[in-house]
Coordinates of C-alpha atoms in Angstrom, one line a residue:
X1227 CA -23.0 7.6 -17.6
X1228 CA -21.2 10.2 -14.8
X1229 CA -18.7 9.3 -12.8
X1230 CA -20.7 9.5 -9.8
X1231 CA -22.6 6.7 -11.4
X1232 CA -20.3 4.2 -12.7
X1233 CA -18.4 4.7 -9.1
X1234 CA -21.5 2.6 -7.4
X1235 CA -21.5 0.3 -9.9
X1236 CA -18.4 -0.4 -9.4
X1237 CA -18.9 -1.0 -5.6
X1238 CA -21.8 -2.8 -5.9
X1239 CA -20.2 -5.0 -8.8
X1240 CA -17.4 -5.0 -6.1
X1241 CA -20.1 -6.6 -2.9
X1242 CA -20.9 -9.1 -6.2
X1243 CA -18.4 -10.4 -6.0
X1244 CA -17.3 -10.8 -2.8
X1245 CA -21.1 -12.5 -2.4
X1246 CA -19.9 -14.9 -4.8
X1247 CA -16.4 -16.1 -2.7
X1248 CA -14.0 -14.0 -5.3
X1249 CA -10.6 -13.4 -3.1
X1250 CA -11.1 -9.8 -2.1
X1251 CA -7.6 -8.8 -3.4
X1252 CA -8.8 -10.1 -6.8
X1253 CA -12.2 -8.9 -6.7
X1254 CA -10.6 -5.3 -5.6
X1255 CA -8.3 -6.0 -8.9
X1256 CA -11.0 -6.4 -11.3
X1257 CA -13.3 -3.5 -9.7
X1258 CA -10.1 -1.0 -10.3
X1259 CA -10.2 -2.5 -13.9
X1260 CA -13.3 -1.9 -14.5
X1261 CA -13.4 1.5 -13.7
X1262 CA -10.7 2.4 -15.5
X1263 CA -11.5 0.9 -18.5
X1264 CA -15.5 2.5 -17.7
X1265 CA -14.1 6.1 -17.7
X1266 CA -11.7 6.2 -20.8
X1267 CA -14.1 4.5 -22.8
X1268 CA -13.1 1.0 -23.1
X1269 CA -9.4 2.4 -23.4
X1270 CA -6.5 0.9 -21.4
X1271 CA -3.8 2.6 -21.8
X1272 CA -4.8 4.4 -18.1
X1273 CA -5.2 1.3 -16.5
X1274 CA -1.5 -0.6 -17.7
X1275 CA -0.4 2.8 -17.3
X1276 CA -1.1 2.7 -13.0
X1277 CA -0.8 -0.9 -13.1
X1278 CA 2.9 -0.2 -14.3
X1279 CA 3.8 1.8 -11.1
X1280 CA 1.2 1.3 -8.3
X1281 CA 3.1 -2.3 -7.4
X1282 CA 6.5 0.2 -7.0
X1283 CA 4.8 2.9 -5.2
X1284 CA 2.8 1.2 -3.0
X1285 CA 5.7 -1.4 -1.7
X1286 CA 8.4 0.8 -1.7
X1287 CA 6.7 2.5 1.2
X1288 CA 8.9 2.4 4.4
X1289 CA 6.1 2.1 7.0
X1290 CA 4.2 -1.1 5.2
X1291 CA 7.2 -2.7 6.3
X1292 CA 6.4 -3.4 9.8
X1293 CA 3.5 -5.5 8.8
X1294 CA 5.6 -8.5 8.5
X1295 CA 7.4 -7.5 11.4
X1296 CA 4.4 -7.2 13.5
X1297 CA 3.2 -10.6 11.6
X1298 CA 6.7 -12.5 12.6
X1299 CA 6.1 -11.7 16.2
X1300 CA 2.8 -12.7 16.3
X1301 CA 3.9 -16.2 14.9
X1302 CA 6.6 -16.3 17.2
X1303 CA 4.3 -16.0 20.1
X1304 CA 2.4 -18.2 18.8
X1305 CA 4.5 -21.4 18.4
X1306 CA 6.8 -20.2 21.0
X1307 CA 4.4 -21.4 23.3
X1308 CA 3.8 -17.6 24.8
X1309 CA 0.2 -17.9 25.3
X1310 CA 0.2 -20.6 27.5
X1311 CA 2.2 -18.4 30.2
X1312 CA -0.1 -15.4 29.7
X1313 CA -3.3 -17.5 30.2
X1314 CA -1.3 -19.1 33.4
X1315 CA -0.5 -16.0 35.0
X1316 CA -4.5 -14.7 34.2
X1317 CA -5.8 -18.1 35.7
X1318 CA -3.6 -18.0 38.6
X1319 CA -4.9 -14.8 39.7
X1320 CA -9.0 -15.2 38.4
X1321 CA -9.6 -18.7 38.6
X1322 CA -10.9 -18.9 41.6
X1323 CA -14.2 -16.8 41.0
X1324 CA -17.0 -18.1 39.4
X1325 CA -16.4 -17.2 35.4
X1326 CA -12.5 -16.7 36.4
X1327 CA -11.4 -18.8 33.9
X1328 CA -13.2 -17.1 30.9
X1329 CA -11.8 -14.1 32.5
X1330 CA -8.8 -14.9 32.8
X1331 CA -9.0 -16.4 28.6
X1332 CA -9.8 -12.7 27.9
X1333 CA -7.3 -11.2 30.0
X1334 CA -4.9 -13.6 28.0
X1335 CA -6.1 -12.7 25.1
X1336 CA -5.3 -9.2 25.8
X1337 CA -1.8 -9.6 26.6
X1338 CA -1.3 -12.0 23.5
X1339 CA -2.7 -8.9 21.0
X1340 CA 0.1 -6.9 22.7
X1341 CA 2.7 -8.8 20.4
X1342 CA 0.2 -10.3 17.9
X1343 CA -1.5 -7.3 15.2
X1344 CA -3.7 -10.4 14.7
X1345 CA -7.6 -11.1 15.6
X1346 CA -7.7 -14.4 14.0
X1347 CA -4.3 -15.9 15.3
X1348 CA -5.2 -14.8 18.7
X1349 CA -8.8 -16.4 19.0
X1350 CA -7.4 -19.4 17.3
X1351 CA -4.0 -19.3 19.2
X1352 CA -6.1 -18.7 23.0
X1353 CA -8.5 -21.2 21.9
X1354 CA -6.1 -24.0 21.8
X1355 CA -4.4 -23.2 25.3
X1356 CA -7.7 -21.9 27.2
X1357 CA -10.7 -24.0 25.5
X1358 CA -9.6 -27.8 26.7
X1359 CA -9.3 -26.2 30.3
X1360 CA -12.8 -24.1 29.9
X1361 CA -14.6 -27.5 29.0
X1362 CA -12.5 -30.1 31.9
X1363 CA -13.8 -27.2 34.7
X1364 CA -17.2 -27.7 33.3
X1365 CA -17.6 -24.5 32.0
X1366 CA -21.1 -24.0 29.2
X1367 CA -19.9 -24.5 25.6
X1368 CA -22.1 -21.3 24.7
X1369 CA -19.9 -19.7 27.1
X1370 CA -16.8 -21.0 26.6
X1371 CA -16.7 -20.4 22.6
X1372 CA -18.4 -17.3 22.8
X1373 CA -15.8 -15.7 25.3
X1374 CA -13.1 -17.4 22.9
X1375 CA -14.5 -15.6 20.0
X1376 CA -15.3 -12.0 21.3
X1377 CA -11.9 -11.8 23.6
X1378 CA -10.0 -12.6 19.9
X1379 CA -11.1 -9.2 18.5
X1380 CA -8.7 -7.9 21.4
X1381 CA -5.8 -9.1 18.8
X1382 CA -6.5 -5.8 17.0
X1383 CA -7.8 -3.5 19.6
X1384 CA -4.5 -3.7 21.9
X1385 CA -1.5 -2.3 20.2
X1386 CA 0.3 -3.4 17.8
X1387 CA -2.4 -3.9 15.1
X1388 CA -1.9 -4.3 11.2
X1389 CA -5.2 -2.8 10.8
X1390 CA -4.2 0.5 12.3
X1391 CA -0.9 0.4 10.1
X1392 CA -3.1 0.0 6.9
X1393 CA -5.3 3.3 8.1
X1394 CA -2.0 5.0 9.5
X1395 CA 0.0 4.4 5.7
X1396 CA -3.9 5.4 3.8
X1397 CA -4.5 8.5 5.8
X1398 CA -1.0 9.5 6.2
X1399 CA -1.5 9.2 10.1
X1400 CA 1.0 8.4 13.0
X1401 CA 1.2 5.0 14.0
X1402 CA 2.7 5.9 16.8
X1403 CA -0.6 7.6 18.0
X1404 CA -2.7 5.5 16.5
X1405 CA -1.4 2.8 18.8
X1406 CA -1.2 4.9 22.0
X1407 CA -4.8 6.2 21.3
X1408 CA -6.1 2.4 21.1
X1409 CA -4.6 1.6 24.5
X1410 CA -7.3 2.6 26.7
X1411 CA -10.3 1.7 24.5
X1412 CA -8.7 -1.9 24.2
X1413 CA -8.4 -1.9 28.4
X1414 CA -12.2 -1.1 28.5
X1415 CA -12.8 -3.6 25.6
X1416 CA -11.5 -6.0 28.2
X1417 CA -12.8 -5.0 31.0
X1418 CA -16.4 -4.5 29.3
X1419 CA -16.1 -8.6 28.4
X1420 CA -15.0 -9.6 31.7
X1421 CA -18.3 -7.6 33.0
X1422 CA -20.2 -9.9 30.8
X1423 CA -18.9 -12.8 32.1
X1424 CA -20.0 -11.9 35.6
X1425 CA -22.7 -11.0 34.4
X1426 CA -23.4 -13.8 32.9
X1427 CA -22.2 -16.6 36.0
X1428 CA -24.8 -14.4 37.8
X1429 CA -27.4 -15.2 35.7
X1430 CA -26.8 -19.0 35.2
X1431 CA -24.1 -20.1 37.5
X1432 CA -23.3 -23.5 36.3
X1433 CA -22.2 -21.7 33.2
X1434 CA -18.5 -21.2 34.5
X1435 CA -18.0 -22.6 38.2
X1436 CA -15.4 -21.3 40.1
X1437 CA -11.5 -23.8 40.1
X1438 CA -9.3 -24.6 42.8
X1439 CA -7.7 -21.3 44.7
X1440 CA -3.8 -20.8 43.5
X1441 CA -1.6 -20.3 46.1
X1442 CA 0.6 -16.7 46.3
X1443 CA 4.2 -18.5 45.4
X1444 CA 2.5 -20.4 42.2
X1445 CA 1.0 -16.7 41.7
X1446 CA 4.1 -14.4 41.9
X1447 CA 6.0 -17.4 39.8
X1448 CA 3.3 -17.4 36.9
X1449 CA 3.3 -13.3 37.5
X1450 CA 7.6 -13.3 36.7
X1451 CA 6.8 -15.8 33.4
X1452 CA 4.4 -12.5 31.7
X1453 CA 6.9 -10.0 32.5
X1454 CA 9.1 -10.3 29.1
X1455 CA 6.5 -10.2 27.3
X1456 CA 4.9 -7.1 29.0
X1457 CA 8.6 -5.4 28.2
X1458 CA 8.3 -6.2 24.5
X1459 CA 5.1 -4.5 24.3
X1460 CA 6.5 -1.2 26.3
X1461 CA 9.9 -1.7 24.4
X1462 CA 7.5 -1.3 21.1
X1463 CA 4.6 1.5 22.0
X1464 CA 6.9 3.8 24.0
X1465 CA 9.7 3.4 21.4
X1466 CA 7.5 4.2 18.5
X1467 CA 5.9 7.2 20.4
X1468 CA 9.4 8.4 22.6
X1469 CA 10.8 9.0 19.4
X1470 CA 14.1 6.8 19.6
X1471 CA 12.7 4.5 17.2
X1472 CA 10.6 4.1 14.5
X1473 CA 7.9 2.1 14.0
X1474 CA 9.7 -0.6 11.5
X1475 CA 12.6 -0.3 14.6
X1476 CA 10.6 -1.2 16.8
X1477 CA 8.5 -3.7 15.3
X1478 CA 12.1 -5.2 14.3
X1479 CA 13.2 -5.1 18.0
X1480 CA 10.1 -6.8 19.4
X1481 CA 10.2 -9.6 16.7
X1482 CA 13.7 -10.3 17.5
X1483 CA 12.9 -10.0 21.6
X1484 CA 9.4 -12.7 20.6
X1485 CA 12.0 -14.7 19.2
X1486 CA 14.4 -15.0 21.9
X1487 CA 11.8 -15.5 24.3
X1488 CA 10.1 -18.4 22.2
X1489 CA 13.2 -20.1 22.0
X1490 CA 14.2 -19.5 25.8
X1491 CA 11.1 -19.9 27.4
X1492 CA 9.1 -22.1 25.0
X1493 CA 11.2 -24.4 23.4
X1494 CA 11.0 -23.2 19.9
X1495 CA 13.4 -25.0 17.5
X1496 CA 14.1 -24.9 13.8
X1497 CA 10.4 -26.5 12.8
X1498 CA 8.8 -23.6 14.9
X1499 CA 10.9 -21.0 13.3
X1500 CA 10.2 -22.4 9.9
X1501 CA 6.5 -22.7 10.5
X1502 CA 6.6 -19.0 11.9
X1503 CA 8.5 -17.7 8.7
X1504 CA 6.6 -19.5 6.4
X1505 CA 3.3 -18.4 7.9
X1506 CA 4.5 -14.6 7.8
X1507 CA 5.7 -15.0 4.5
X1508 CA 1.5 -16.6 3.8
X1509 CA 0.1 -13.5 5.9
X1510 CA 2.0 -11.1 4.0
X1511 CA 1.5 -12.1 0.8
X1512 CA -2.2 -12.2 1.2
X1513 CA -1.9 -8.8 3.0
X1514 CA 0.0 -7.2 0.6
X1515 CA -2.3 -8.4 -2.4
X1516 CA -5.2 -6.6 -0.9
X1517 CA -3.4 -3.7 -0.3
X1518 CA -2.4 -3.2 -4.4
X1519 CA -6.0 -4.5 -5.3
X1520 CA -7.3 -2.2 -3.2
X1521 CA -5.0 0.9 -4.6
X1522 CA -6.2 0.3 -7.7
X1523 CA -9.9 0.2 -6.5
X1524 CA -9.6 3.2 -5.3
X1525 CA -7.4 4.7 -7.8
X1526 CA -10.6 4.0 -10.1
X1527 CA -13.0 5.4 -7.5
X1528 CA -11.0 8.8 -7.9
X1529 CA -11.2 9.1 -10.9
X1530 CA -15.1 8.7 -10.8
X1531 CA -14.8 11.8 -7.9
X1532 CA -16.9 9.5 -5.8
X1533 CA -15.5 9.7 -2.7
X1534 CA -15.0 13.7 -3.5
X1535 CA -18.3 13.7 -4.5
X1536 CA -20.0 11.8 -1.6
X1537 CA -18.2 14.1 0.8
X1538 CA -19.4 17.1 -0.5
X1539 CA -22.9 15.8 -0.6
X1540 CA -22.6 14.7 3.2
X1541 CA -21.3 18.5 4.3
X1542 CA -24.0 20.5 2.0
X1543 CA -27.1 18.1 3.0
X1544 CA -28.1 19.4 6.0
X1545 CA -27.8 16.3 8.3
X1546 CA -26.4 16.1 11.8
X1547 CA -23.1 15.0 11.6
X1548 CA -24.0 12.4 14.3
X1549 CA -26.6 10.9 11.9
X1550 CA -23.6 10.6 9.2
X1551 CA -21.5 9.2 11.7
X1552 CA -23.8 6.5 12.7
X1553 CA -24.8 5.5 9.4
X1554 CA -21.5 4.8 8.7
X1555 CA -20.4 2.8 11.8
X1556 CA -23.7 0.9 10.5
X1557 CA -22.4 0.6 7.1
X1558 CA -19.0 -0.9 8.8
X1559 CA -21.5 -3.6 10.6
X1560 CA -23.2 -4.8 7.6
X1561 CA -20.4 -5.2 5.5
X1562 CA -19.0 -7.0 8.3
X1563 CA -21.4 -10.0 6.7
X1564 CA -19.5 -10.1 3.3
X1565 CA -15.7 -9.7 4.1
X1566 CA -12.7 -9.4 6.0
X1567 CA -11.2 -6.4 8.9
X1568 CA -8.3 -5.2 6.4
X1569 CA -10.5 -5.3 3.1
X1570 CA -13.0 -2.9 5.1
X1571 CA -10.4 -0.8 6.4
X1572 CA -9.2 -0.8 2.2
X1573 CA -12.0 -0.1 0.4
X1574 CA -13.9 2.5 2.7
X1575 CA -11.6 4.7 4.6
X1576 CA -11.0 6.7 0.7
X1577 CA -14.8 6.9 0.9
X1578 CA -15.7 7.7 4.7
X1579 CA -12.3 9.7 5.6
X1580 CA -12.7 12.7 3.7
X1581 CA -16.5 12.4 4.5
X1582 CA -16.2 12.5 8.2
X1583 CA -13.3 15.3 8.2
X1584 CA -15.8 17.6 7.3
X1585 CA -17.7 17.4 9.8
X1586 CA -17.7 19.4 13.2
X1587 CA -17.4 16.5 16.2
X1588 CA -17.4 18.6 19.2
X1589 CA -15.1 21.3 18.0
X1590 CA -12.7 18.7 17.2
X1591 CA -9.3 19.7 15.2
X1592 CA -8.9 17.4 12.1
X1593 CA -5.6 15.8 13.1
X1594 CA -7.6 14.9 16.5
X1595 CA -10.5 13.9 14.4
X1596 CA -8.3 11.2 12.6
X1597 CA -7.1 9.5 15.5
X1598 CA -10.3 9.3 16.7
X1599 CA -12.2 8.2 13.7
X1600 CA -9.1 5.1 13.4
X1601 CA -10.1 4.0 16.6
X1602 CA -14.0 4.2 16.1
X1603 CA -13.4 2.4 12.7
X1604 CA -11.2 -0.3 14.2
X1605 CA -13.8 -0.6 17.0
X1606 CA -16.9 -1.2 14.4
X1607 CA -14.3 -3.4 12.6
X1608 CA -14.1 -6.3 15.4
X1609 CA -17.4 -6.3 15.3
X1610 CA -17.3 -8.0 11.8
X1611 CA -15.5 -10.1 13.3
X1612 CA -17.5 -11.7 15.5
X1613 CA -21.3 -11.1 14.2
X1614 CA -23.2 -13.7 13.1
X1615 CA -24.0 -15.0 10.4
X1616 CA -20.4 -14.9 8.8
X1617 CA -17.5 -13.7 11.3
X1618 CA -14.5 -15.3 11.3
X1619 CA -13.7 -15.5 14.3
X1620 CA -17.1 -17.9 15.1
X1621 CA -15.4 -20.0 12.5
X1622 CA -11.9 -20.3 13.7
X1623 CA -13.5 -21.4 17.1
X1624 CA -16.0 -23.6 15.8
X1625 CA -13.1 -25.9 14.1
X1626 CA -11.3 -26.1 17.2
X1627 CA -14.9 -26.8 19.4
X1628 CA -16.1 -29.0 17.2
X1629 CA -19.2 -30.5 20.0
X1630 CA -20.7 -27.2 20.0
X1631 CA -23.0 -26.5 17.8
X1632 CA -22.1 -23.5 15.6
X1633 CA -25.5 -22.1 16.9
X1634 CA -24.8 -22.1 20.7
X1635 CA -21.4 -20.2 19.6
X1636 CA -23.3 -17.3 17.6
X1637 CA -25.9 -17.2 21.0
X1638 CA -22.9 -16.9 23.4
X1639 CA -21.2 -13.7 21.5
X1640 CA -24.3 -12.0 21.5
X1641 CA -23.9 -10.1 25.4
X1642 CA -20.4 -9.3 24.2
X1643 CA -21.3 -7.5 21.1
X1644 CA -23.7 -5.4 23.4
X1645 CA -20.9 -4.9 25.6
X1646 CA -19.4 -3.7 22.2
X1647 CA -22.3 -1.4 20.9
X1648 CA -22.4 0.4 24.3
X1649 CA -18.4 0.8 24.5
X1650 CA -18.7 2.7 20.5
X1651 CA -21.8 4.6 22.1
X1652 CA -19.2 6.1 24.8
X1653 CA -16.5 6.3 22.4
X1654 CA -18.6 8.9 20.0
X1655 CA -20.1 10.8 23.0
X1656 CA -16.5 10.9 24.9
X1657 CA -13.6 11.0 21.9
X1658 CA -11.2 11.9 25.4
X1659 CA -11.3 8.2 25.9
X1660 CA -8.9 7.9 22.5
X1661 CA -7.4 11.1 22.8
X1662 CA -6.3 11.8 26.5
X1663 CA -3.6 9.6 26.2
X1664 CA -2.1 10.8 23.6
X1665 CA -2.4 14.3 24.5
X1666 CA -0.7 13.6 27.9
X1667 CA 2.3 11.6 26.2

């Protein structure tokens, strides 16, 4: 059998698996070994050989250390009571329109993925402050959830994100640009959803009727409670890309300013802070297991020439680069069914980086190339998020909502993933709208 062809098997043994509920770090781990053990003819001396020092080489690595960082902020935030002044300030200021409120929930949700690299903590973090006010103002459950569940992707399209890291560390990118390139398309990310709610008040207003008008003082005081936490993402971005820190620096200073400010601000004592270590150390773990599975995945995959392979098949076969480009955006939707953000990010960017750097975009340069293709990939990775029949986020709302059906949840995400189709249509036709930024910092 050729390499080329024990390679699929291996990913489709791999999609097996994960059909079958296998932990995707584990199912990674047993893929690799297969492989291996495949192309040395049932010998494993190769495989104890990389099992030896891929656990070394891979966690030794300077830059996977702001994961936990970014992690330990996020929980911070999160039983510091944060999000509860973010959605404050958002409601004081949209509340009053009709659909304000789910506006202001993704507005919030916005400002909470500016210290949380999480999609799940944030929908499930939002959904606990915004969801019991959504419901008292009479606002549609099919509304209310689907808002929740789409605006939670905005964990990992606003800067910091640990899915960026984990494509920085594979494709030997800078975070720092990574992060300032996903600033605007996370702005029109927002912006597109709160469209959608207006959109969809117009259509049916007793979906989301319009609350009381705050007055100016309760405004400006809710506006002064957001701005720390507006400084710790500044403090973090323009550190990492002004050059006086580093990104494990900064991550490091905005965990320690998260913690100050859920401990002044929000009341966090010692059972918070234990929680908060205690689910970083959780996160982590389970992050960092995926991570090695996946390294030895892949290590396999190379030695199949797969990905090499695949690559040179995509540049010699004739086909627009477009049409490669799309099918594997489409590829990133569909395996959206069977598994998680950072286990796509893992198992395909070996496979589709090296495909899509071969191709002319636009007279792109490859380093711009990169950066762009992060952001696209991270863009077609929230959507996996939150498409039926099996995104997480549609489960981590539908615990905390449990009197709407699980039906009316998948119906009301629907007008925001077509927000999110057309906002990846304008991202391959303009790649300026991940790159300007970066360019002019």
């Amino acid at each position: 059998m050729s390499g080329m062809a024990i390679g699929l098997w291996i990913f489709a043994g791999l999609l097996v698996l994960l059909a079958l509920r296998i932990h995707v770090g584990v199912g990674m781990f047993i893929g690799g070994a297969a492989g291996f053990l495949a192309m040395n003819g049932g010998d494993p001396n190769a495989l104890l050989f990389t099992l030896n020092h891929l656990a070394y080489a891979r966690l030794s690595n300077y830059d996977l250390a702001v994961i936990p960082l970014f992690m330990l902020m996020g929980q911070f935030a999160t039983h510091g009571g944060l999000s509860k002044s973010l959605f404050r300030c958002a409601a004081a200021f949209l509340g009053h329109w009709r659909g304000g409120l789910a506006m202001a929930a993704t507005g919030a949700c916005a400002g909470f993925g500016a210290i949380c690299g999480s999609s799940l903590a944030t929908a499930a973090t939002m959904a606990q402050v915004a969801l019991p006010e959504l419901r008292a103002h009479g606002y549609s459950g099919r509304l209310a959830t689907g808002t929740l569940a789409a605006a939670g992707t905005l964990g990992i399209m606003i800067p910091p994100s640990v899915p960026l890291v984990i494509y920085a560390v594979l494709t030997q990118e800078s975070i720092g640009k990574l992060f300032v390139a996903a600033v605007i398309p996370g702005l029109i990310a927002m912006v597109g959803y709160m469209l959608v709610i207006r959109l969809v008040v117009t259509l049916d207003p007793k979906a989301g009727p319009a609350a009381a008008r705050v007055p100016w003082p309760e405004r400006v005081s809710a506006l002064i409670g957001v701005v720390p936490v507006l400084l710790v993402f500044v403090v973090v971005i323009v550190g990492i890309y002004g050059g006086w820190a580093n990104p494990t620096e900064a991550a490091s200073i905005g965990a320690a300013a998260c913690g100050v400010l859920a401990v002044v601000k929000g009341g966090l004592r010692w059972p918070g802070i234990r929680q908060s270590l205690i689910g970083t150390a959780h996160a982590t773990a389970m992050i960092f297991l995926v991570l090695l599975g996946a390294d030895l995945l892949n290590s396999a995959l190379a030695i199949t020439q797969l990905p090499t392979e695949l690559a040179e098949w995509v540049k010699h076969s004739g086909l627009p680069p477009l049409a490669v480009l799309v099918a594997v955006l489409l590829c990133y939707v569909l395996l959206g069914c069977v598994m998680d953000s950072l286990a796509m990010i893992l198992l395909t960017i070996p496979i589709f980086y090296p495909m899509v750097m071969g191709l002319e975009f636009w007279g792109m340069s490859v380093p711009d190339k990169s950066v762009w293709f992060g952001i696209l990939s991270l863009m077609v990775v929230e959507i996996g998020l939150v498409h039926p029949p099996v995104g997480m986020n549609l489960f981590i709302i539908q615990k905390l909502a449990k009197d709407v059906p699980y039906i009316e949840t998948a119906k009301g995400v629907m007008p925001f993933l077509a927000s999110d189709f057309l906002r990846i249509g304008f991202l391959v036709a303009f790649p300026a709208l991940s790159l300007w930024l970066v360019r002019a910092m």
